[in-house]
Short mmCIF file of C-alpha atoms and ligand atoms in Angstrom, two decimals:
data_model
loop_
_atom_site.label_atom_id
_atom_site.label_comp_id
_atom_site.label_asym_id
_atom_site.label_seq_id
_atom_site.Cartn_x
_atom_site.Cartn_y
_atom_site.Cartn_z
CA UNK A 1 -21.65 -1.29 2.63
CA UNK A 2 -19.89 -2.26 -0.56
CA UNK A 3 -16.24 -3.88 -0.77
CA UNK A 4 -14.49 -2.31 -3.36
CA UNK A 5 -12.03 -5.18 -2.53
CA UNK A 6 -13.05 -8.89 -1.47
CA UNK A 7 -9.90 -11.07 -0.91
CA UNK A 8 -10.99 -14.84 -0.31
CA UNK A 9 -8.87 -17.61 0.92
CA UNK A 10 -5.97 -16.27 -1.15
CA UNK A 11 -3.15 -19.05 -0.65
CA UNK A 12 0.72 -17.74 -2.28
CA UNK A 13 3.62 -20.29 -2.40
CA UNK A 14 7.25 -19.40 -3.19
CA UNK A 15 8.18 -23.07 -4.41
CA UNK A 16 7.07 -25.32 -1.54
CA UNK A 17 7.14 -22.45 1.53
CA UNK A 18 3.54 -20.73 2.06
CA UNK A 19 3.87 -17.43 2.14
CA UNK A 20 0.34 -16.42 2.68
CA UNK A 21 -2.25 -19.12 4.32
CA UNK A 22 -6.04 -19.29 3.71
CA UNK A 23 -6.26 -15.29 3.81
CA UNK A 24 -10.02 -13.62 3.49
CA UNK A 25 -9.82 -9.80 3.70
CA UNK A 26 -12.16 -6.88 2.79
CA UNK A 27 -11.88 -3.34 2.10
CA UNK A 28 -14.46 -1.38 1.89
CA UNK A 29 -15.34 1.85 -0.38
CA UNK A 30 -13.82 4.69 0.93
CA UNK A 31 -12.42 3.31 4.16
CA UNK A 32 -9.05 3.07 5.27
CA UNK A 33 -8.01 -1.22 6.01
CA UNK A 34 -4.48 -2.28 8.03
CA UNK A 35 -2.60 -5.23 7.76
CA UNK A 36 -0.27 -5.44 10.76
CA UNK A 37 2.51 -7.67 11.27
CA UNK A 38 5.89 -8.36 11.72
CA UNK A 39 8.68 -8.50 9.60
CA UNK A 40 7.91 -11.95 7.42
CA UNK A 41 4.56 -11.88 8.00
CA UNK A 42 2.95 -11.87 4.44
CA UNK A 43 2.47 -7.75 4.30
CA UNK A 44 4.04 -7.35 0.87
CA UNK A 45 3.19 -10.85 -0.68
CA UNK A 46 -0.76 -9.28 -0.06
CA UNK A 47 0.31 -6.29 -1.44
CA UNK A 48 2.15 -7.51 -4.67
CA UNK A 49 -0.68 -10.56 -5.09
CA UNK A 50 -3.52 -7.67 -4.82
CA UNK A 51 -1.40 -5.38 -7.36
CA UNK A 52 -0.38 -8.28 -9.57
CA UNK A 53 3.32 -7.51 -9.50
CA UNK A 54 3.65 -11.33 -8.29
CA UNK A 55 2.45 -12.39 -11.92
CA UNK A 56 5.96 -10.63 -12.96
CA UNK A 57 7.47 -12.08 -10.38
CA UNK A 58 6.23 -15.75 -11.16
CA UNK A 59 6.93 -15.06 -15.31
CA UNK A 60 10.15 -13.85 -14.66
CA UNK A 61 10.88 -17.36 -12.44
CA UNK A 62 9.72 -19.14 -14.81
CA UNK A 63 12.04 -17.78 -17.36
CA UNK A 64 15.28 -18.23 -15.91
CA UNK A 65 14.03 -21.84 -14.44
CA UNK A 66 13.67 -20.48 -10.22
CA UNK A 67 11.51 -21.04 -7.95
CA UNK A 68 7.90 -21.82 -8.68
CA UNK A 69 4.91 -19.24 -6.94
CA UNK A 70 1.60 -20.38 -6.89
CA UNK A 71 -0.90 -17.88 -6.28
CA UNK A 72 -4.97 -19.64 -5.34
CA UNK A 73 -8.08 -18.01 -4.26
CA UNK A 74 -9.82 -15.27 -5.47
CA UNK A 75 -9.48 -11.19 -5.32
CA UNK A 76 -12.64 -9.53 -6.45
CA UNK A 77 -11.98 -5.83 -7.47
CA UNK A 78 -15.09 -4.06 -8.21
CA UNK A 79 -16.83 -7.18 -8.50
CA UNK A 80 -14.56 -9.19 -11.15
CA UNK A 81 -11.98 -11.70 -10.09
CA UNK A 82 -8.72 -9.91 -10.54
CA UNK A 83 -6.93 -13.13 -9.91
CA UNK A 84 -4.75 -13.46 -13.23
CA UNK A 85 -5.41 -9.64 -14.30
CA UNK A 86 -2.34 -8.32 -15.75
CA UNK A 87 -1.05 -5.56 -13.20
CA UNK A 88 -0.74 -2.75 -16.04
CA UNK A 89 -4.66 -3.39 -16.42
CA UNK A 90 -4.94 -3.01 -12.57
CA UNK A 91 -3.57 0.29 -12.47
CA UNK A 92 -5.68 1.06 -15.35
CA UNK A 93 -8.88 0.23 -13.22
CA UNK A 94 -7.16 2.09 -10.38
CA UNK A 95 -5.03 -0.39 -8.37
CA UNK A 96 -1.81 2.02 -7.37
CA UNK A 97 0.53 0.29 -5.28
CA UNK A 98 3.29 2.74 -3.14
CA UNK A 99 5.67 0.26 -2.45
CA UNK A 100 7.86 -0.29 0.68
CA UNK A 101 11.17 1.87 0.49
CA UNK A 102 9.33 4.47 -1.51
CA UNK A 103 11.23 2.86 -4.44
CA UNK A 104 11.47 6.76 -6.07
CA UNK A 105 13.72 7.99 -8.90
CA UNK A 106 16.42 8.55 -7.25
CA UNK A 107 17.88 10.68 -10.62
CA UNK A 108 14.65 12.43 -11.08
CA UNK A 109 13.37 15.74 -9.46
CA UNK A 110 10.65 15.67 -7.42
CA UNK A 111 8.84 17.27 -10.27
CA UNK A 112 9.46 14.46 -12.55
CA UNK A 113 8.79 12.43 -10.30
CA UNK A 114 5.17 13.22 -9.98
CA UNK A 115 4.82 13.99 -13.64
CA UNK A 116 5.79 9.79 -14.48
CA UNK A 117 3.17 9.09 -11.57
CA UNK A 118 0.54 10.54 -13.77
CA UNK A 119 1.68 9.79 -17.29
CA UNK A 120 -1.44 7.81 -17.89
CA UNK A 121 -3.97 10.49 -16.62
CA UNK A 122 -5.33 13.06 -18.50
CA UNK A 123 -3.84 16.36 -18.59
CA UNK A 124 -6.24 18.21 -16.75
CA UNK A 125 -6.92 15.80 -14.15
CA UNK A 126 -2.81 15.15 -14.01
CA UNK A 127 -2.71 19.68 -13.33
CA UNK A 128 -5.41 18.81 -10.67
CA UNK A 129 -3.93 16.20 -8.83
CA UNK A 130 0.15 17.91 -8.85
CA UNK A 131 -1.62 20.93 -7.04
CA UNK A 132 -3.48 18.51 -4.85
CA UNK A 133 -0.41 16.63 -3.62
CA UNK A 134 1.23 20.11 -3.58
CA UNK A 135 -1.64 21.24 -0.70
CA UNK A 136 -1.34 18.32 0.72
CA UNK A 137 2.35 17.89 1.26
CA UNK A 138 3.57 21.90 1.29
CA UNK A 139 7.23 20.54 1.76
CA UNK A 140 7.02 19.21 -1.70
CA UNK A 141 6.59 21.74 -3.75
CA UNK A 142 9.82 24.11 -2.04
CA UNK A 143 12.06 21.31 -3.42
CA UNK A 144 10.10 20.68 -7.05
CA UNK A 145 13.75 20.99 -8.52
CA UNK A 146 15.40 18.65 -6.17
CA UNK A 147 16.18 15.11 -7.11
CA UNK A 148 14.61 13.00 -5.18
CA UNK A 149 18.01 10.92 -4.04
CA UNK A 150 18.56 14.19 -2.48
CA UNK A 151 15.53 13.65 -0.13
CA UNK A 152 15.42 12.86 3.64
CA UNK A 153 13.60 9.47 4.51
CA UNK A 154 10.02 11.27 5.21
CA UNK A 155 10.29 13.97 2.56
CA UNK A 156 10.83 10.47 -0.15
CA UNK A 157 7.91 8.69 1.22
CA UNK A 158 6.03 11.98 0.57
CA UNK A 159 7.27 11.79 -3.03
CA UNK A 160 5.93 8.21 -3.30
CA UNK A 161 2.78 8.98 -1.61
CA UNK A 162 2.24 11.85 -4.43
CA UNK A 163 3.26 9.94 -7.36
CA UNK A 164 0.77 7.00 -6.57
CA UNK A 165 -1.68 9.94 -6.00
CA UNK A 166 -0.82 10.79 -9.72
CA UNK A 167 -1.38 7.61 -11.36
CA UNK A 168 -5.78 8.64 -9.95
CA UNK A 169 -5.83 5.61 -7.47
CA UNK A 170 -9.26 4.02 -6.37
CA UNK A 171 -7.98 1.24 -4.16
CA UNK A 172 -4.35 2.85 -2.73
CA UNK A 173 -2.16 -0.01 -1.41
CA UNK A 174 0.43 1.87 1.14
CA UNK A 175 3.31 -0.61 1.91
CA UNK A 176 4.76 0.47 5.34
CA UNK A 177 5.01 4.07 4.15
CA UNK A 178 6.06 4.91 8.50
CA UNK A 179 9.50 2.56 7.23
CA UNK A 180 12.35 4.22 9.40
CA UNK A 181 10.57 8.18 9.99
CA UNK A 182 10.88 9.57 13.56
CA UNK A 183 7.91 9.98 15.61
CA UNK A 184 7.29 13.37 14.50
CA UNK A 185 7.65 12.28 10.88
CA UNK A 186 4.78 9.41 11.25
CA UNK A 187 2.51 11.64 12.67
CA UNK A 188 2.72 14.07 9.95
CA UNK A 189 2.59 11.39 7.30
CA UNK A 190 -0.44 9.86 9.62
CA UNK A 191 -2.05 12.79 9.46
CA UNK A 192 -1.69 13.37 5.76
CA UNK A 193 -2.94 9.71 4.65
CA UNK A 194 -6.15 10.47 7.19
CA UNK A 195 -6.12 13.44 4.98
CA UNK A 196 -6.06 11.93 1.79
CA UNK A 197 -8.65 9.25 2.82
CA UNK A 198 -11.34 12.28 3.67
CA UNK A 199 -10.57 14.99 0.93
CA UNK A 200 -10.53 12.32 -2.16
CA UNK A 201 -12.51 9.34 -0.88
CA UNK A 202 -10.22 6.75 -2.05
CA UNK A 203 -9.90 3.80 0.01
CA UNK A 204 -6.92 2.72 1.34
CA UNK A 205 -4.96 -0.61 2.38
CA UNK A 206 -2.09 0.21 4.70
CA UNK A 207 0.41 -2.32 5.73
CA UNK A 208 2.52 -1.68 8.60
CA UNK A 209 4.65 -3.58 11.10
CA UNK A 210 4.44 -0.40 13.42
CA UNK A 211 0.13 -0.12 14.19
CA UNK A 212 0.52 2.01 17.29
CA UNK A 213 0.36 4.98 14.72
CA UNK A 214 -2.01 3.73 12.81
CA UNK A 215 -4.56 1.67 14.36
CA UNK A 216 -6.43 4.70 15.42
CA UNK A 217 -7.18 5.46 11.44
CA UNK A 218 -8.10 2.54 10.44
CA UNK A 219 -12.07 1.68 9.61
CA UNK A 220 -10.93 -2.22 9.94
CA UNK A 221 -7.61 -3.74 10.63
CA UNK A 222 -6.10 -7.23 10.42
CA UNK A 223 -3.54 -8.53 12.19
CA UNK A 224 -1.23 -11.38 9.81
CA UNK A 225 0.98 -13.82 11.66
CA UNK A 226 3.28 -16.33 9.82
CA UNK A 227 1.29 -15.52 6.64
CA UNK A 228 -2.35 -16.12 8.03
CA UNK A 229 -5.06 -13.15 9.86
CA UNK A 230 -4.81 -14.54 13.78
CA UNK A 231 -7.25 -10.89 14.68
CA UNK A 232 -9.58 -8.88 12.92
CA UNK A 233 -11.63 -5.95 13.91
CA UNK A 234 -12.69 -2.08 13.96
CA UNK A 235 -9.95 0.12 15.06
CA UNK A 236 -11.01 -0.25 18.41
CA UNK A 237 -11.69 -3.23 18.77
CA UNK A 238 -7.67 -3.79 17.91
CA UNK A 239 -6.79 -0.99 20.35
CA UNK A 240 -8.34 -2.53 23.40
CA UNK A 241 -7.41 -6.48 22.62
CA UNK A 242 -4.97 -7.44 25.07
CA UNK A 243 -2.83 -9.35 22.97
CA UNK A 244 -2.63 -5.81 20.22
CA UNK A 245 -2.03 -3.98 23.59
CA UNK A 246 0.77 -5.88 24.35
CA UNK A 247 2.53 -6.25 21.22
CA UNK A 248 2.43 -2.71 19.77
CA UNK A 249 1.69 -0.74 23.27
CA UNK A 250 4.14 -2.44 25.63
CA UNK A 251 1.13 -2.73 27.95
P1 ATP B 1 8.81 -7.31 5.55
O1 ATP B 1 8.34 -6.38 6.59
O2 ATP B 1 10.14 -7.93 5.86
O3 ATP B 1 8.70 -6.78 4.16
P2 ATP B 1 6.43 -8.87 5.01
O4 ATP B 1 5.41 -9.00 6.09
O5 ATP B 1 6.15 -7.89 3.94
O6 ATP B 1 7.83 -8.61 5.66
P3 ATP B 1 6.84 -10.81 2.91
O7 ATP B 1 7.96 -10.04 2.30
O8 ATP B 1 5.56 -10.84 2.22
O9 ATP B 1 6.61 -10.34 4.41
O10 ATP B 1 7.35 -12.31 3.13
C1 ATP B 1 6.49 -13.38 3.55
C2 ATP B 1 7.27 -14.69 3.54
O11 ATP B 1 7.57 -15.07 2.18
C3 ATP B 1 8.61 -14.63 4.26
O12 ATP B 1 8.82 -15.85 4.90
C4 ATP B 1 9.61 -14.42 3.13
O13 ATP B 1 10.86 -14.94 3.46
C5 ATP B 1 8.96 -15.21 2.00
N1 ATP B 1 9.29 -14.65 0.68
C6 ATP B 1 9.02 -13.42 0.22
N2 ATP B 1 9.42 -13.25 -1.06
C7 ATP B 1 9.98 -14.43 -1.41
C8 ATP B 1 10.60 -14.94 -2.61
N3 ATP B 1 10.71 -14.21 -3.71
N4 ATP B 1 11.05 -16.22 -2.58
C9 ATP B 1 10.95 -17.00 -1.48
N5 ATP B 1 10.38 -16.59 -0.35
C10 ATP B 1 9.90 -15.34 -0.29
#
């Protein structure tokens, strides 16, 4: 099996706290990868080091004379260290990032919305993909005309789920897209990424503080505490470790 995504002792720092510690991860082709922890665990730090939006971060520090981040190790991407990649040229080569708290247009329809996800594609393939995300979440296409401010919680997380779609991911990095849906919600979004993962093929990173719904989807999981993997393994492997049991089964 091929990683399209080889993560090796990545190390961040925001000034003198480390955020992320001595973190090796893989994701392979086509497969569907968790990252599970709590709040403050390192989810999004992985998620904006692996997109690049950290280099933004760190230049935009550096201008107004903040905190220092230091970003070490290595992120191979197709085989090329990605490390200091600029993150426009990683969404170029197919890195989308949905961010946590869909982060939509709040001004924009839902239309629009999907349109700026796929301003880069070609026209053909952008036609292709609206009437994929339109199979694939029904709901979105009944309110095309509706700004997306005007959205419930799982209806906007849809939105952000179909714009990244847009922008022709490879490696789809899903930052706690389950963020404050109802049970009924999760499944349906569940259901959808599983969904995605099968009918396109692109491989997906998912982090999540709440695994219960997810761990069953996942090819490989890890679990991050205090910035650093403490548990790795297949999805069941997860699902019947006693210490996984207990903190996201109540059993
Ligand atoms: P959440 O679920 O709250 O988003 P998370 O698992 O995504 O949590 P991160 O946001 O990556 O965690 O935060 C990891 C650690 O880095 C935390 O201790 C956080 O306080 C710290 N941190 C994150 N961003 C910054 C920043 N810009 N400056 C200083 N510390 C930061």
């Amino acid at each position: 099996m091929t990683a399209l995504l080889e993560i090796n002792d990545l190390m961040v720092f925001y000034e003198n706290a480390l955020a992320i510690n001595n973190v090796t991860l893989h994701c392979q082709e086509g497969k569907i990868t968790g990252i599970f922890g709590a709040n403050s665990a390192g989810k999004s730090t992985i998620m904006y080091t692996i997109s690049g939006i950290i280099l933004d971060q760190k230049k935009k520090e550096e201008m107004r004379g903040g905190e220092k981040i230091t970003v070490l190790g290595s992120i191979y991407y197709d085989g090329k260290n990605i490390i200091s990649m600029e993150p426009s040229d990683r969404a170029k080569k197919g890195i989308i990032l949905c961010p946590e708290r869909r982060r939509i247009f709040a001004e924009s329809t839902v239309l629009e919305n999907l349109k700026i996800g796929g301003i880069l594609a070609a026209r053909e393939q952008a036609k292709q993909t609206l009437d994929y995300v339109f199979t694939i979440f029904p709901a979105l296409k009944e309110l095309k005309k509706r700004p997306g401010g005007f959205l419930s919680g799982g209806e906007q997380q849809m939105l952000a789920i179909g714009r990244a779609l847009m922008a022709q991911p490879r490696l789809l990095l899903l930052d706690e897209p389950l963020l404050g849906l109802s049970p009924k919600l999760e499944q349906t979004l569940v259901k959808a990424i599983r969904d995605i993962n099968a009918q396109t093929g692109v491989t997906l990173l998912i982090a999540e503080q709440y695994a219960r719904p997810i761990l069953p989807i996942i090819d490989q999981g890890y679990v991050l505490e205090n910035g650093g993997v403490v548990l790795q393994g297949t999805s069941k492997e997860l699902m019947d470790n006693p210490d996984v049991k207990s903190a996201y089964f109540g059993i």
